[in-house]
Coordinates of C-alpha atoms and ligand atoms in Angstrom, one line a residue:
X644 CA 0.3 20.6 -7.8
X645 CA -1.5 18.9 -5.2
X646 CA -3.3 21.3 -3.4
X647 CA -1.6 21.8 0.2
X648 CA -3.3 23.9 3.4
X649 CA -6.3 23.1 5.4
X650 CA -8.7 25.0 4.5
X651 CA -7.9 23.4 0.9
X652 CA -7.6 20.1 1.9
X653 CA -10.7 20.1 4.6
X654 CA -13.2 23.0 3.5
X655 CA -16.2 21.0 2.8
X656 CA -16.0 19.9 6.5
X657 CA -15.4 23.6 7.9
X658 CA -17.7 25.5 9.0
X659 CA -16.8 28.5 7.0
X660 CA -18.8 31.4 5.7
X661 CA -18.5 31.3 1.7
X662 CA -17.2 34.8 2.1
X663 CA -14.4 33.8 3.5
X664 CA -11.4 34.7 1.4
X665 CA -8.6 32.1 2.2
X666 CA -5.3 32.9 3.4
X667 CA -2.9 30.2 3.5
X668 CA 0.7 29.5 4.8
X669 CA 0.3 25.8 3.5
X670 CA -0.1 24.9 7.4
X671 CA -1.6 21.8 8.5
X672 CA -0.4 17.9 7.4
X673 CA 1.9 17.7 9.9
X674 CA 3.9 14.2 10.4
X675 CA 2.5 11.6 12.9
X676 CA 6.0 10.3 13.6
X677 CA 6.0 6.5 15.4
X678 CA 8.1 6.9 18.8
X679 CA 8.7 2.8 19.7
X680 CA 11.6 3.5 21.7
X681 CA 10.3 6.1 24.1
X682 CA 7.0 3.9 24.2
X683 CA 8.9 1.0 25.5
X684 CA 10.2 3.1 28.3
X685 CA 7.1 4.2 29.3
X686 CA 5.1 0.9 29.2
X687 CA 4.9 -2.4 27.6
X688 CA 2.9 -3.1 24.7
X689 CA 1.6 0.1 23.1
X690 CA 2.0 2.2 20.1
X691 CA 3.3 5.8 20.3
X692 CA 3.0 8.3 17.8
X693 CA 3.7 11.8 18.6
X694 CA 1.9 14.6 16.3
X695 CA 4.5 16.7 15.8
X696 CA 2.5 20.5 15.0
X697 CA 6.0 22.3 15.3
X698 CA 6.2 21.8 11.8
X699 CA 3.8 24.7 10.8
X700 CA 4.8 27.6 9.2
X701 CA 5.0 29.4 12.2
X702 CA 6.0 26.7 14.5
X703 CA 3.1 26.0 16.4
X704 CA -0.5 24.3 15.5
X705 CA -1.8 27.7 16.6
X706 CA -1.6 28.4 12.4
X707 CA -4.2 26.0 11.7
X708 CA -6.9 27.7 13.7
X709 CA -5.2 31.2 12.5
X710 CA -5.7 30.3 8.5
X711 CA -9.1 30.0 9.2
X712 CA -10.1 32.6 11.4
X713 CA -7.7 35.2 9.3
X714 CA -9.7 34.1 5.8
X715 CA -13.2 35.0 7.7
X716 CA -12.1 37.9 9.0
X717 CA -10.3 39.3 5.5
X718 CA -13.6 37.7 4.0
X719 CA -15.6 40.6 6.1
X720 CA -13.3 43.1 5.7
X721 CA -11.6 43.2 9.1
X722 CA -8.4 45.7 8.4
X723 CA -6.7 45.1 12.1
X724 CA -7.0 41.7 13.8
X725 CA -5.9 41.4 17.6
X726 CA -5.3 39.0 20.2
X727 CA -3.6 38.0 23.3
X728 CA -1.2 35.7 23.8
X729 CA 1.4 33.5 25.6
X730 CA 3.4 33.9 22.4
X731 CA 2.3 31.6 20.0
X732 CA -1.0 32.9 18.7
X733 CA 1.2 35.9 18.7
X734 CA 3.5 34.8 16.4
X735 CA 0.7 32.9 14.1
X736 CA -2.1 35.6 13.8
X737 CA 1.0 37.9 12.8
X738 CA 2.1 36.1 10.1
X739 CA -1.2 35.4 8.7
X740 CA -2.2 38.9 8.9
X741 CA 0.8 39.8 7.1
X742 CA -0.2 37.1 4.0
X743 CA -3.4 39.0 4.4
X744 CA -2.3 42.3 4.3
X745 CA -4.1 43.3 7.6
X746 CA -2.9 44.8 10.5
X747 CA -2.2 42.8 13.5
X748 CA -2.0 44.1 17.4
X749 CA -0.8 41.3 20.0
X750 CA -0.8 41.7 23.4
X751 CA 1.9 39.7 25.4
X752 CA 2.1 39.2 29.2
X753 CA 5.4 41.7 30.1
X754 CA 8.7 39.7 30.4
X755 CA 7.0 36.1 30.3
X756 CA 7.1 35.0 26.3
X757 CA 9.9 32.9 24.8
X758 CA 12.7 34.5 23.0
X759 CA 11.3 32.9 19.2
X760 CA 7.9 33.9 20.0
X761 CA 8.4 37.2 20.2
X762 CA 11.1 37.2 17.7
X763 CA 8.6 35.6 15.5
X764 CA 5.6 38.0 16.2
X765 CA 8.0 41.0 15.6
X766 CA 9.7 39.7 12.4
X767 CA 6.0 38.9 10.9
X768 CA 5.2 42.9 11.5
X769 CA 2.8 42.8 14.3
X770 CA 2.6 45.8 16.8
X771 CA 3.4 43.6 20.0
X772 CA 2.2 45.3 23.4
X773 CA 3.8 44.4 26.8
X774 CA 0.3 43.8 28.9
X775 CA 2.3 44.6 32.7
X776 CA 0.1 41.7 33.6
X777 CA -1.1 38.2 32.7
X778 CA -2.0 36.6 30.1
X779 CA -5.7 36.3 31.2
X780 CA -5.7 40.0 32.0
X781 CA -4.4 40.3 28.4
X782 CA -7.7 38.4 27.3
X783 CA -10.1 40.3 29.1
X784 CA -8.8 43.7 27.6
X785 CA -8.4 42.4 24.3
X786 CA -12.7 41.0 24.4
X787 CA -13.4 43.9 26.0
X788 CA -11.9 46.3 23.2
X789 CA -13.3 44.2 20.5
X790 CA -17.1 44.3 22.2
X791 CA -16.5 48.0 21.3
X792 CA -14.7 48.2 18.4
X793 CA -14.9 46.6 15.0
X794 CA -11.6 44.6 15.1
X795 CA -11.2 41.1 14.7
X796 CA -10.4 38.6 17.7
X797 CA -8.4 36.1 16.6
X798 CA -7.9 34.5 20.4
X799 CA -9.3 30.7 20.4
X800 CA -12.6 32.5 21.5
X801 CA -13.4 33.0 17.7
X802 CA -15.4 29.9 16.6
X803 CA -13.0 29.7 13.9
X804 CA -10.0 29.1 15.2
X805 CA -11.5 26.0 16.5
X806 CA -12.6 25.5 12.9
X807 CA -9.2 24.8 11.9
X808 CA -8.0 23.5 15.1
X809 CA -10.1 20.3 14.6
X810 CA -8.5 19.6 11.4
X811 CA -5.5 17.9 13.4
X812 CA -8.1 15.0 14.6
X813 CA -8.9 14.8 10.7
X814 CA -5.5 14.1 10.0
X815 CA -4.5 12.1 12.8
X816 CA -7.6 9.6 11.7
X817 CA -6.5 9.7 8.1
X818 CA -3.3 8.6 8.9
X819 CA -3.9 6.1 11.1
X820 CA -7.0 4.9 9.5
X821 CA -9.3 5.8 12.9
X822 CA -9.3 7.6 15.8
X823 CA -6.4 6.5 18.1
X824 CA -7.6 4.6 21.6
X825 CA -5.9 7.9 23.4
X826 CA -5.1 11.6 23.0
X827 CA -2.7 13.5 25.0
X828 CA -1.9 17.2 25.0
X829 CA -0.9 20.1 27.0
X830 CA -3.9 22.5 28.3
X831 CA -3.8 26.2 28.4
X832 CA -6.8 28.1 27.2
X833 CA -8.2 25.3 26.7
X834 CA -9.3 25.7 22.9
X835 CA -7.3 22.7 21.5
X836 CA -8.7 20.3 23.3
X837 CA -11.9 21.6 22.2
X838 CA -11.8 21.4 18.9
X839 CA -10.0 18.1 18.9
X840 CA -13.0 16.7 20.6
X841 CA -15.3 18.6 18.1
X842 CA -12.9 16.6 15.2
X843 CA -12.8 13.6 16.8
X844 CA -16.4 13.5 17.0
X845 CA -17.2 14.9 13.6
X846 CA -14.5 12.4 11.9
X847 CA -16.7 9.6 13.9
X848 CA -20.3 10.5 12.7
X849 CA -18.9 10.7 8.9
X850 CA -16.6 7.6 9.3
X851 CA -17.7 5.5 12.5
X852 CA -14.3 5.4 13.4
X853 CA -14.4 5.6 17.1
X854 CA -13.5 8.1 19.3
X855 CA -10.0 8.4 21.7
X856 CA -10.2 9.3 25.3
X857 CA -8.5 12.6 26.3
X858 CA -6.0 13.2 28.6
X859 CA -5.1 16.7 29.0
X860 CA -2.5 18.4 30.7
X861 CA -1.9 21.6 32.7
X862 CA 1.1 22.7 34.3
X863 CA 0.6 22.2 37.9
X864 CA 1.3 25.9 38.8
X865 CA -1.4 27.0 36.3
X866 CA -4.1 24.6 36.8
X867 CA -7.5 25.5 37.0
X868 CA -9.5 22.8 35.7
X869 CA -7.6 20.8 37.9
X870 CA -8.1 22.8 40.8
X871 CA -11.4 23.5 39.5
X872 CA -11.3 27.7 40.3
X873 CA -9.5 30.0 38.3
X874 CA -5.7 31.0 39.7
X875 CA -4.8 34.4 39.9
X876 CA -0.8 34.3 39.7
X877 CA -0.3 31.2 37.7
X878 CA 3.6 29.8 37.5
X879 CA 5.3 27.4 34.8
X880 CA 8.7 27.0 33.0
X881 CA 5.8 25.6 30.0
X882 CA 5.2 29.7 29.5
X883 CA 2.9 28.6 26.8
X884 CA 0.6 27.6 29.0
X885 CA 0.7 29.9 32.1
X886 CA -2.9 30.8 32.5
X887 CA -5.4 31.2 34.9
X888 CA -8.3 31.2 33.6
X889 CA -8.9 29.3 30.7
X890 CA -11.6 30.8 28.1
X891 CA -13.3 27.4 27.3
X892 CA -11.8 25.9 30.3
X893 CA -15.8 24.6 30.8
X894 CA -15.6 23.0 27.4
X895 CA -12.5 21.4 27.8
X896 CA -14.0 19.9 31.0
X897 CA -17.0 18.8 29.4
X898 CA -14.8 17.5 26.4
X899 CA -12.8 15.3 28.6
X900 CA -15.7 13.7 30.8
X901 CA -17.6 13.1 27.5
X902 CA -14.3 11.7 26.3
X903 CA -14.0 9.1 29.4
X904 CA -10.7 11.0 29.8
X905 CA -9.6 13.6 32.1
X906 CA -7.4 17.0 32.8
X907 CA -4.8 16.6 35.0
X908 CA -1.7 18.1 36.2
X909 CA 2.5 17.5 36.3
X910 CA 5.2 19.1 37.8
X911 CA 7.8 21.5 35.7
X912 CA 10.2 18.7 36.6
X913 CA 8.2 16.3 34.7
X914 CA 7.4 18.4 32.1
X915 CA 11.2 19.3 31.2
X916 CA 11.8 15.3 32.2
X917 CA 10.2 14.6 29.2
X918 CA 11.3 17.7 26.7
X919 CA 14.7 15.7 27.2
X920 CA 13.1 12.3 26.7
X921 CA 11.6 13.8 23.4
X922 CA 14.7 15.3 21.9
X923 CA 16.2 12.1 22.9
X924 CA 14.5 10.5 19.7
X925 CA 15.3 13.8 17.9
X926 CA 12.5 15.4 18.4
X927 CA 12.5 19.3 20.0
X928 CA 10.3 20.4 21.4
X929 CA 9.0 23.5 23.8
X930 CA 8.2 23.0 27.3
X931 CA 4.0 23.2 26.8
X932 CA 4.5 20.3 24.3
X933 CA 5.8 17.6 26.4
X934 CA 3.2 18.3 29.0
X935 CA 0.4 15.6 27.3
X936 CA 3.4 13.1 27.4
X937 CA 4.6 14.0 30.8
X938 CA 0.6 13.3 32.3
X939 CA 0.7 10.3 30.1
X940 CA 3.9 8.9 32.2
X941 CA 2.4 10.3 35.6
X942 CA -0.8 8.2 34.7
X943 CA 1.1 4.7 34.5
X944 CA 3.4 5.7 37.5
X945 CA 0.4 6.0 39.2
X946 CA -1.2 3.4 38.2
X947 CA -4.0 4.8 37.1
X948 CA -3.8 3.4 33.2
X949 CA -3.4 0.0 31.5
X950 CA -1.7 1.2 28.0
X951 CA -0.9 -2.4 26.7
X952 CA -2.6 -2.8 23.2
X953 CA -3.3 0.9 22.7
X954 CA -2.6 3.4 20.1
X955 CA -2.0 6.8 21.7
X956 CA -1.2 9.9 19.8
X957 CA 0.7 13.0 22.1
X958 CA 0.5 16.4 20.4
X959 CA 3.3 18.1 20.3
X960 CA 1.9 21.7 20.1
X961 CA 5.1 24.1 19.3
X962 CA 9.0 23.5 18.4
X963 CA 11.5 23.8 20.4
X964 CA 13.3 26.9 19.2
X965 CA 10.1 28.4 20.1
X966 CA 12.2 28.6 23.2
X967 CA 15.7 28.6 23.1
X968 CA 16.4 30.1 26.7
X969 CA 15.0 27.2 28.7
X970 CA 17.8 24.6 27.1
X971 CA 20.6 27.2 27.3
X972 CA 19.8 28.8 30.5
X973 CA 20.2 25.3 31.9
X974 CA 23.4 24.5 30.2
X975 CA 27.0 24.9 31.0
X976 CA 29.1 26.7 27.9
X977 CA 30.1 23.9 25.6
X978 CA 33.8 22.5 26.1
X979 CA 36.5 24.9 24.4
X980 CA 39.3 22.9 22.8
X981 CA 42.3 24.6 20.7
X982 CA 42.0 24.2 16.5
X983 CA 44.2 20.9 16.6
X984 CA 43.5 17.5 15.7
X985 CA 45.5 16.3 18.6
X986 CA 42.8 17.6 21.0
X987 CA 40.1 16.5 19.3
X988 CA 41.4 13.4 18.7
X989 CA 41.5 12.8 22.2
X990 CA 37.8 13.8 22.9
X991 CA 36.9 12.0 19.7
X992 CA 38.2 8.8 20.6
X993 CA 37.2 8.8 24.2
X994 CA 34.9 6.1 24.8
X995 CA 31.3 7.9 26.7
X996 CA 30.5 6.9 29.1
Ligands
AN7_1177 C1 2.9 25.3 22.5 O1 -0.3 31.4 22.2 O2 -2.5 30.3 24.6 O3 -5.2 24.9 25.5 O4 -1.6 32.6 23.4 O5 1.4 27.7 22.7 O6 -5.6 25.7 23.1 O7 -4.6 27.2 24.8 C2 -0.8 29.1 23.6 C3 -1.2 27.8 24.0 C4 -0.2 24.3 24.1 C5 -2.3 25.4 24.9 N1 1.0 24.3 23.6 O8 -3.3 25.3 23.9 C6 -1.1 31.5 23.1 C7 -1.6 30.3 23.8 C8 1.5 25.4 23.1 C9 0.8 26.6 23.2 C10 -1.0 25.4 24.3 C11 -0.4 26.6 23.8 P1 -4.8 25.8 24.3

């Protein structure tokens, strides 16, 4: 069998401790998948290819940093990991834990995670704690606890989450045989932007392939490195990404510059503008994930980018039954017919308008 996982696939470019004991969910070589269509609508004369990281095991490309940071931490004998979370590294670190036999504590801010997140995080066997809070007040207690206590943190502030989070550069340059002339992806905490740039980079030293710019993205009710100070109540339908204070929101920064890139910020609007635009080329996604895109539109709106003869690669960070509620909150029921043919025949044959 070929072998399949990244830390399998990319080990000899980690930076993992040989104690490590891996702990895979066969995460990772996710499909770059060509969007032409939805690039012509957007702009003339570029290539679109959207890196779709829904398709990990858990749903999210949160696993790739998790696989990683879960086979240190088993490696050193770590019986309970913990973290906090918008609902996706809730969801991943239980599910590896569970492969790993640990324990696994996550703490979610009260009332603000999408319904397959927390489904996911409880089905996995986690021991999921309602913080009546934020996310970033979430984070603090969680570092705090672990500078006293010997648990694991398995938040993006564990080197090796980023480990495995750059892996998704490696793969992006393998497939398209170099780095892409762009990047775009939403911006939360602010790790995966941070290790893309540390893939990106390391990909170019081995390869000389290049390097992309980076455009990321932050909802513009939670948008600190936009806003450049931290925000104390931040606000988005992207849930994934409501936070205030991003943990290597400096990085990020400093990722971007170095990048020739930016961080900027969209609307909700947008950001659900272009979930629709997405699953219009059958591709589902959650809220967070169409975020790069949506800054990527904003951008040539706005002027402020000339796309023709680029290759630009959006990260699609999480699937869309990740969040369920936000497509059929917005909905009206479907239409109700009677079990005839007659009826159906009629909406069947109707042309659509
Ligand atoms: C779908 O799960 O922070 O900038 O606790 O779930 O690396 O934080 C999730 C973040 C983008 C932002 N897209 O990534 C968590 C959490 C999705 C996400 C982000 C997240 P970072």
């Amino acid at each position: 069998m070929e072998p399949r996982g990244i830390i399998n696939l990319y080990r000899p470019y980690l930076n993992l401790p040989d104690y490590a004991i891996p702990v895979s969910l066969q995460e990772g070589s996710t499909p770059l998948i060509p969007v032409p269509r939805l690039a012509a609508e957007i702009a003339p004369g570029f290539e679109l290819y959207v890196k779709y990281e829904g398709m990990n095991p858990t749903g999210s490309f949160k696993d790739r940093g998790m696989t990683v940071a879960i086979s240190e931490a088993l490696g050193r004998g770590a019986r309970t990991v913990i973290c906090a979370s918008t609902g996706n590294t809730a969801a991943s670190a239980a599910a590896y834990a569970a492969r790993a036999g640990q324990r696994a504590i996550v703490l979610i801010p009260e009332g603000k995670v999408a319904a397959g997140k927390l489904a996911g995080a409880v089905a996995y066997g986690a021991q999921v704690v309602q913080i009546q809070g934020s996310f970033d007040q979430a984070l603090s207690l969680v570092v705090a606890l672990t500078e006293k206590h010997p648990l694991a943190l398995v938040n993006s502030l564990n080197p090796y989450r980023l480990e495995g989070q750059k892996t998704a550069a490696f793969e992006i340059c393998d497939v398209l045989g170099g780095a892409p002339d762009l990047l775009c992806l939403p911006v939360g905490n602010a790790g995966n932007i941070t290790a893309y740039w540390m893939g990106f980079q390391q990909y170019h030293q081995e390869k000389g392939t290049g390097l992309p710019r980076l455009l990321g993205v932050q909802a513009e009710g939670a948008a600190p490195l936009v806003l450049g100070h931290p925000v104390n109540f931040p606000e988005t339908v992207a849930s994934a990404i409501r936070i205030g204070r991003p943990a290597r929101g400096e990085q990020a920064l400093q990722a971007a510059e170095e990048s020739g890139g930016e961080i900027i910020a969209v609307s909700d609007a947008e950001i659900l503008s272009m979930q629709r635009s997405l699953a219009g080329e059958g591709l589902w996604v959650e809220p967070a994930s169409a975020a790069g895109l949506a800054g990527l539109v904003k951008q040539v709106r706005e002027g402020r980018i000339d796309l023709r003869g680029m290759r630009v690669v959006a990260v699609c960070t999480g699937h869309g039954l990740k969040d369920p509620d936000t497509i059929t909150r917005a909905m009206d029921p479907p239409q109700s017919l009677p079990a005839e043919i007659s009826a159906l025949e009629s909406l069947a044959l109707q042309e659509q308008s």
